[in-house]
């Protein structure tokens, strides 16, 4: 799903058991709640299949082999090898590829566009996941308490609004509880599945792939449409890769092979066994798996599991957005740190409330998980195709894979992804347009911002006075005042506009001048000791570069305070420092650059961005902002 889920459920690194438990609670929420709706959609969705032996075994065989190939082989065994210093996600993969393809500009551009589009598709996906998950759990009331059925949508909305409302408190405290609830959930899935398989063991014949082939050959177009329901069994597979940085490869792989995969397969086969003995259960096979007394407890447990799945996706939206900001694809936004211990525990108000509005609108607009299932899948399968393509590029250009076997293997993976993508593409008119529209909107904003920043920096660089020339003209007549002035600038070789304005209007300079540039590296994190590099240009002028990773918090005062005097070349005295910032007002012009509507969009995004002072955690009582107009 392209997400860097759960911004920072950083369980303690020392304890493998704690990481294992937390990983189960965060990483597998989405794929772990798929049994609520995958089989139901195949036999009671918009294109219901007949509930007979051939179709039940055919669908089960497709689910078994799809989960085996897509999750167990592709994601867990292969894609999780593509880690960027332990981090996974569309952006981490993109940063890896840009290094691997450095000598090939055409492939670098293609990988860049695909990586950004995969990240953009995630936003559509992250609105649908909470909506379909919570709705499908609450719909269990139609089985457990039919008189409450009309209240399904209002109850789902109340749960979702409450979930978004508590985001600002942070989810660190819930991490351990999430793991325990999800372990119980997977054990219940396994027990329910086993008890039903025991009543109809013949269902295990579906382990043979020939049932999947026979079903596809016999039903043709209808079977092809059924792939759109089968793919629901692997939604959430991207989270395994995206969450690698939080829990490590080992705990995620162990949790998948030991607990999650067996529990899911047992549950799907249990649902198949139930359908063979009771075709009427097709309206909601999951909630008919247990005895009638267990229906209500199952609804409660399923609701908790889907809230946890939704939490992971919401946190993921925060994490992906922060990476996009750091890598220059989105304007700066307010980022609130909700935990002193876990670096990645963040909350982003704008992303939170925008997602909440989208999720509630989806629940109201679609009204049921069956209608939402039509919208689901397009973004997921699109992202899967992109991830397979990018990892194939990495395998051939970085891992040194070659030969017919490697090519054939990736062709097979891409063929499976493409088949599922085309099957879900048939749903575009039935709601599948939503994640695509959200993805295209996010992609347009990201590429416009990236291109606009490039044009803006080029314009500022062209019009800037060369720094060395300027230093040569600094005369002794300029009044120098006590203290240090730090000028934040994107161009380390030019004179910042704020510096020129300050000289022009105030006719003074501080006794010590620092030109500071913040650079984001292609690494996820930069160690504290490597963040600051300082160069003395004159006795009283320094050029300082601060390096941070795309997962780091760009806290300028903290980085300066952590740097040693020998690194900086001067004493860092917070109370004797003034920060000077240039606030550029972008004016769209007729000059060649971007399309006029893109220039207007870029100007709007510039105005909406969080201030530089807030983003870099500068003390507001020590900041001086000087403005300037820039035509692009």
Coordinates of C-alpha atoms in Angstrom, one line a residue, residues 67-380:
X67 CA -1.3 -14.9 -0.7
X68 CA 1.6 -17.4 -1.2
X69 CA 3.1 -15.7 -4.3
X70 CA 2.3 -12.0 -3.5
X71 CA 2.9 -11.8 0.2
X72 CA 5.0 -14.8 1.3
X73 CA 7.4 -14.8 -1.7
X74 CA 7.3 -11.3 -3.3
X75 CA 7.0 -9.1 -0.2
X76 CA 8.4 -11.1 2.7
X77 CA 11.2 -13.0 0.9
X78 CA 12.2 -10.5 -1.8
X79 CA 11.0 -6.9 -1.5
X80 CA 12.0 -6.7 2.2
X81 CA 15.6 -7.1 1.0
X82 CA 15.3 -3.6 -0.6
X83 CA 15.9 -1.7 2.6
X84 CA 17.4 1.8 2.8
X85 CA 19.5 1.5 6.0
X86 CA 16.6 -0.6 7.5
X87 CA 13.8 1.7 6.2
X88 CA 11.2 0.6 3.7
X89 CA 8.5 2.6 1.8
X90 CA 8.0 4.1 -1.7
X91 CA 10.3 7.0 -0.8
X92 CA 13.0 4.8 0.8
X93 CA 12.9 2.6 -2.3
X94 CA 13.1 5.7 -4.6
X95 CA 16.1 7.0 -2.7
X96 CA 17.9 3.6 -3.1
X97 CA 17.1 3.5 -6.8
X98 CA 18.3 7.1 -7.5
X99 CA 21.7 6.0 -6.2
X100 CA 21.7 2.7 -8.2
X101 CA 20.6 4.4 -11.4
X102 CA 22.8 7.5 -11.1
X103 CA 24.4 6.9 -14.6
X104 CA 21.0 6.5 -16.4
X105 CA 19.0 9.7 -16.4
X106 CA 16.0 8.3 -18.3
X107 CA 15.6 5.3 -15.9
X108 CA 16.1 7.7 -12.9
X109 CA 13.3 9.9 -14.2
X110 CA 11.0 7.0 -14.8
X111 CA 11.7 5.5 -11.3
X112 CA 11.1 8.9 -9.8
X113 CA 7.7 9.4 -11.4
X114 CA 6.6 5.8 -10.5
X115 CA 7.8 6.2 -6.9
X116 CA 6.0 9.5 -6.4
X117 CA 2.8 8.1 -8.0
X118 CA 2.9 5.0 -5.7
X119 CA 3.2 7.3 -2.7
X120 CA 0.4 9.5 -4.1
X121 CA -1.9 6.5 -4.6
X122 CA -1.5 5.7 -0.9
X123 CA -3.5 8.8 0.1
X124 CA -6.6 7.4 -1.7
X125 CA -6.0 4.1 -0.2
X126 CA -5.5 5.5 3.3
X127 CA -9.0 7.0 3.2
X128 CA -10.7 3.8 2.0
X129 CA -9.0 1.4 4.5
X130 CA -10.5 2.8 7.7
X131 CA -13.9 3.2 6.0
X132 CA -14.2 -0.3 4.6
X133 CA -12.5 -2.0 7.7
X134 CA -14.7 -0.4 10.4
X135 CA -17.8 -0.7 8.3
X136 CA -17.3 -4.4 7.6
X137 CA -16.8 -5.1 11.3
X138 CA -19.9 -3.1 12.4
X139 CA -21.9 -4.8 9.7
X140 CA -21.5 -8.0 11.8
X141 CA -24.4 -6.5 13.8
X142 CA -26.7 -7.6 11.0
X143 CA -25.9 -11.1 12.0
X144 CA -25.4 -10.7 15.8
X145 CA -28.2 -8.1 16.5
X146 CA -30.4 -7.6 13.4
X147 CA -32.5 -4.9 15.1
X148 CA -29.4 -2.7 15.2
X149 CA -28.7 -3.1 11.5
X150 CA -30.1 0.4 10.6
X151 CA -27.5 1.9 13.0
X152 CA -24.5 0.4 11.1
X153 CA -23.4 3.6 9.4
X154 CA -23.9 6.0 12.3
X155 CA -22.0 3.6 14.7
X156 CA -19.1 3.3 12.2
X157 CA -18.9 7.1 11.8
X158 CA -18.9 7.6 15.6
X159 CA -16.0 5.1 15.9
X160 CA -14.0 6.7 13.1
X161 CA -14.5 10.3 14.3
X162 CA -13.4 9.2 17.8
X163 CA -10.3 7.5 16.3
X164 CA -9.2 10.7 14.5
X165 CA -10.0 12.9 17.5
X166 CA -7.5 11.0 19.7
X167 CA -4.6 11.1 17.2
X168 CA -3.1 14.3 18.7
X169 CA -2.6 12.3 22.0
X170 CA -0.2 9.9 20.2
X171 CA -0.5 6.2 20.0
X172 CA 2.6 5.1 21.9
X173 CA 0.6 4.1 24.9
X174 CA -1.6 1.9 22.7
X175 CA 1.2 0.0 21.0
X176 CA 1.5 -2.9 23.5
X177 CA -2.3 -3.3 23.8
X178 CA -2.6 -3.4 20.0
X179 CA -0.2 -6.3 19.8
X180 CA -2.1 -8.3 22.4
X181 CA -5.5 -7.7 20.8
X182 CA -4.2 -8.7 17.3
X183 CA -2.6 -11.9 18.7
X184 CA -6.0 -12.8 20.1
X185 CA -7.6 -11.8 16.8
X186 CA -5.3 -14.1 14.8
X187 CA -5.8 -17.0 17.2
X188 CA -9.6 -16.6 17.0
X189 CA -9.3 -16.6 13.2
X190 CA -7.4 -19.8 13.3
X191 CA -9.7 -21.5 15.8
X192 CA -12.9 -20.5 13.9
X193 CA -11.3 -21.7 10.6
X194 CA -10.1 -25.1 12.1
X195 CA -13.5 -25.9 13.7
X196 CA -15.3 -25.4 10.3
X197 CA -12.6 -27.3 8.3
X198 CA -13.2 -30.2 10.7
X199 CA -16.8 -30.4 9.5
X200 CA -15.9 -30.4 5.8
X201 CA -12.2 -31.5 5.4
X202 CA -12.8 -31.9 1.7
X203 CA -12.2 -28.2 1.4
X204 CA -8.5 -28.7 1.7
X205 CA -8.4 -30.0 -1.8
X206 CA -8.3 -26.3 -2.8
X207 CA -4.6 -26.3 -1.9
X208 CA -4.1 -27.7 -5.4
X209 CA -3.6 -25.0 -8.0
X210 CA -5.6 -26.9 -10.6
X211 CA -8.9 -25.8 -8.9
X212 CA -7.9 -22.1 -9.5
X213 CA -7.0 -22.9 -13.2
X214 CA -10.2 -24.9 -13.7
X215 CA -12.3 -22.0 -12.3
X216 CA -10.6 -19.4 -14.5
X217 CA -10.9 -21.6 -17.6
X218 CA -14.6 -22.5 -16.9
X219 CA -15.9 -19.1 -15.9
X220 CA -13.8 -16.8 -18.1
X221 CA -15.0 -13.2 -17.8
X222 CA -16.9 -13.9 -14.5
X223 CA -13.8 -15.5 -13.0
X224 CA -11.7 -12.5 -14.2
X225 CA -14.1 -10.1 -12.4
X226 CA -13.9 -12.4 -9.3
X227 CA -10.2 -11.6 -9.1
X228 CA -11.3 -8.1 -7.9
X229 CA -12.7 -9.8 -4.8
X230 CA -9.8 -12.3 -4.4
X231 CA -7.2 -9.4 -4.3
X232 CA -8.9 -8.1 -1.2
X233 CA -7.1 -11.0 0.6
X234 CA -3.7 -9.3 0.0
X235 CA -4.6 -5.6 0.7
X236 CA -2.2 -4.4 3.3
X237 CA 0.8 -6.4 2.0
X238 CA 2.7 -3.1 1.3
X239 CA 2.6 -2.4 5.1
X240 CA 5.0 -5.3 5.7
X241 CA 7.7 -3.5 3.6
X242 CA 6.7 0.0 4.7
X243 CA 7.0 -0.8 8.4
X244 CA 10.3 -2.5 8.2
X245 CA 12.1 0.6 9.7
X246 CA 10.0 0.4 12.8
X247 CA 10.3 -3.2 13.7
X248 CA 13.1 -4.8 11.6
X249 CA 12.9 -7.5 9.0
X250 CA 13.3 -10.4 11.5
X251 CA 10.2 -9.8 13.7
X252 CA 7.9 -9.0 10.7
X253 CA 9.0 -12.2 8.8
X254 CA 8.7 -14.4 11.9
X255 CA 5.2 -13.0 12.8
X256 CA 4.0 -13.5 9.2
X257 CA 5.3 -17.1 8.8
X258 CA 4.5 -18.3 12.3
X259 CA 1.2 -16.7 13.1
X260 CA -0.5 -14.4 10.6
X261 CA -0.2 -16.4 7.4
X262 CA -1.4 -19.7 8.9
X263 CA -4.3 -18.0 10.8
X264 CA -5.5 -16.2 7.6
X265 CA -5.4 -19.4 5.4
X266 CA -7.1 -21.4 8.1
X267 CA -9.9 -18.8 8.3
X268 CA -10.4 -18.6 4.6
X269 CA -10.6 -22.4 4.3
X270 CA -13.0 -22.4 7.3
X271 CA -15.2 -19.9 5.4
X272 CA -15.1 -22.1 2.4
X273 CA -16.0 -25.2 4.4
X274 CA -18.9 -23.3 5.9
X275 CA -20.2 -22.2 2.4
X276 CA -20.1 -25.9 1.2
X277 CA -22.2 -27.0 4.1
X278 CA -24.4 -23.9 4.3
X279 CA -24.6 -21.8 1.1
X280 CA -27.0 -19.3 2.8
X281 CA -24.0 -18.1 5.0
X282 CA -22.6 -16.3 1.9
X283 CA -24.3 -13.0 2.9
X284 CA -21.6 -12.7 5.6
X285 CA -19.5 -15.9 6.0
X286 CA -17.1 -14.5 8.6
X287 CA -19.7 -13.8 11.2
X288 CA -21.5 -17.2 10.6
X289 CA -18.3 -19.1 11.4
X290 CA -18.8 -19.2 15.1
X291 CA -21.8 -20.4 17.3
X292 CA -24.7 -17.9 17.5
X293 CA -23.7 -16.9 21.1
X294 CA -20.3 -15.8 19.8
X295 CA -21.6 -13.4 17.1
X296 CA -21.7 -10.3 19.3
X297 CA -18.2 -10.8 20.9
X298 CA -16.9 -11.4 17.4
X299 CA -18.3 -8.1 16.3
X300 CA -16.6 -6.3 19.2
X301 CA -13.3 -8.1 18.6
X302 CA -13.5 -7.4 14.8
X303 CA -14.2 -3.7 15.5
X304 CA -11.1 -3.5 17.7
X305 CA -9.1 -5.2 15.0
X306 CA -10.3 -2.8 12.4
X307 CA -9.7 0.3 14.6
X308 CA -6.1 -1.0 14.9
X309 CA -5.8 -1.5 11.2
X310 CA -7.1 2.1 10.6
X311 CA -4.6 3.5 13.2
X312 CA -1.7 2.0 11.3
X313 CA -2.9 3.6 8.1
X314 CA -3.5 7.0 9.7
X315 CA 0.0 7.0 11.3
X316 CA 1.3 5.8 7.9
X317 CA -0.2 8.9 6.3
X318 CA 1.7 11.1 8.8
X319 CA 4.9 9.3 8.1
X320 CA 4.6 9.3 4.3
X321 CA 3.7 13.0 4.4
X322 CA 6.8 13.8 6.5
X323 CA 9.1 11.9 4.1
X324 CA 7.5 13.8 1.1
X325 CA 8.1 17.2 2.8
X326 CA 11.7 16.3 3.7
X327 CA 12.4 15.1 0.1
X328 CA 10.9 18.3 -1.4
X329 CA 7.6 16.9 -2.7
X330 CA 5.2 18.7 -0.4
X331 CA 5.2 22.1 1.3
X332 CA 6.1 22.3 4.9
X333 CA 3.3 21.4 7.3
X334 CA 2.8 21.5 11.1
X335 CA 4.3 18.4 12.7
X336 CA 3.6 17.7 16.4
X337 CA 5.8 15.2 18.2
X338 CA 3.6 13.2 20.6
X339 CA 6.4 11.2 22.3
X340 CA 9.7 12.2 23.8
X341 CA 11.0 8.7 23.6
X342 CA 9.9 7.6 20.1
X343 CA 11.4 9.8 17.4
X344 CA 8.8 8.8 14.8
X345 CA 5.7 9.4 17.0
X346 CA 4.2 12.4 15.1
X347 CA 0.8 14.0 14.5
X348 CA 0.0 16.2 11.6
X349 CA -3.2 18.2 12.1
X350 CA -3.9 19.0 8.5
X351 CA -3.4 15.4 7.3
X352 CA -5.5 14.1 10.2
X353 CA -8.6 16.3 9.6
X354 CA -8.4 16.1 5.8
X355 CA -8.3 12.2 6.1
X356 CA -11.2 12.3 8.6
X357 CA -13.4 14.3 6.2
X358 CA -12.6 12.0 3.4
X359 CA -13.3 8.8 5.4
X360 CA -16.6 10.1 6.8
X361 CA -17.6 11.2 3.3
X362 CA -16.8 7.7 2.0
X363 CA -18.8 5.9 4.7
X364 CA -21.8 8.3 4.0
X365 CA -21.4 8.1 0.2
X366 CA -21.0 4.4 -0.2
X367 CA -23.0 3.2 2.8
X368 CA -21.8 -0.4 2.9
X369 CA -18.5 -2.4 2.8
X370 CA -19.7 -4.1 -0.4
X371 CA -20.1 -0.7 -2.2
X372 CA -16.7 0.4 -0.8
X373 CA -15.0 -2.9 -2.0
X374 CA -15.7 -1.6 -5.5
X375 CA -13.5 1.4 -4.8
X376 CA -10.9 -0.6 -3.0
X377 CA -8.2 -2.5 -4.8
X378 CA -7.4 -0.1 -7.7
X379 CA -4.9 1.9 -5.7
X380 CA -3.6 -1.2 -3.9

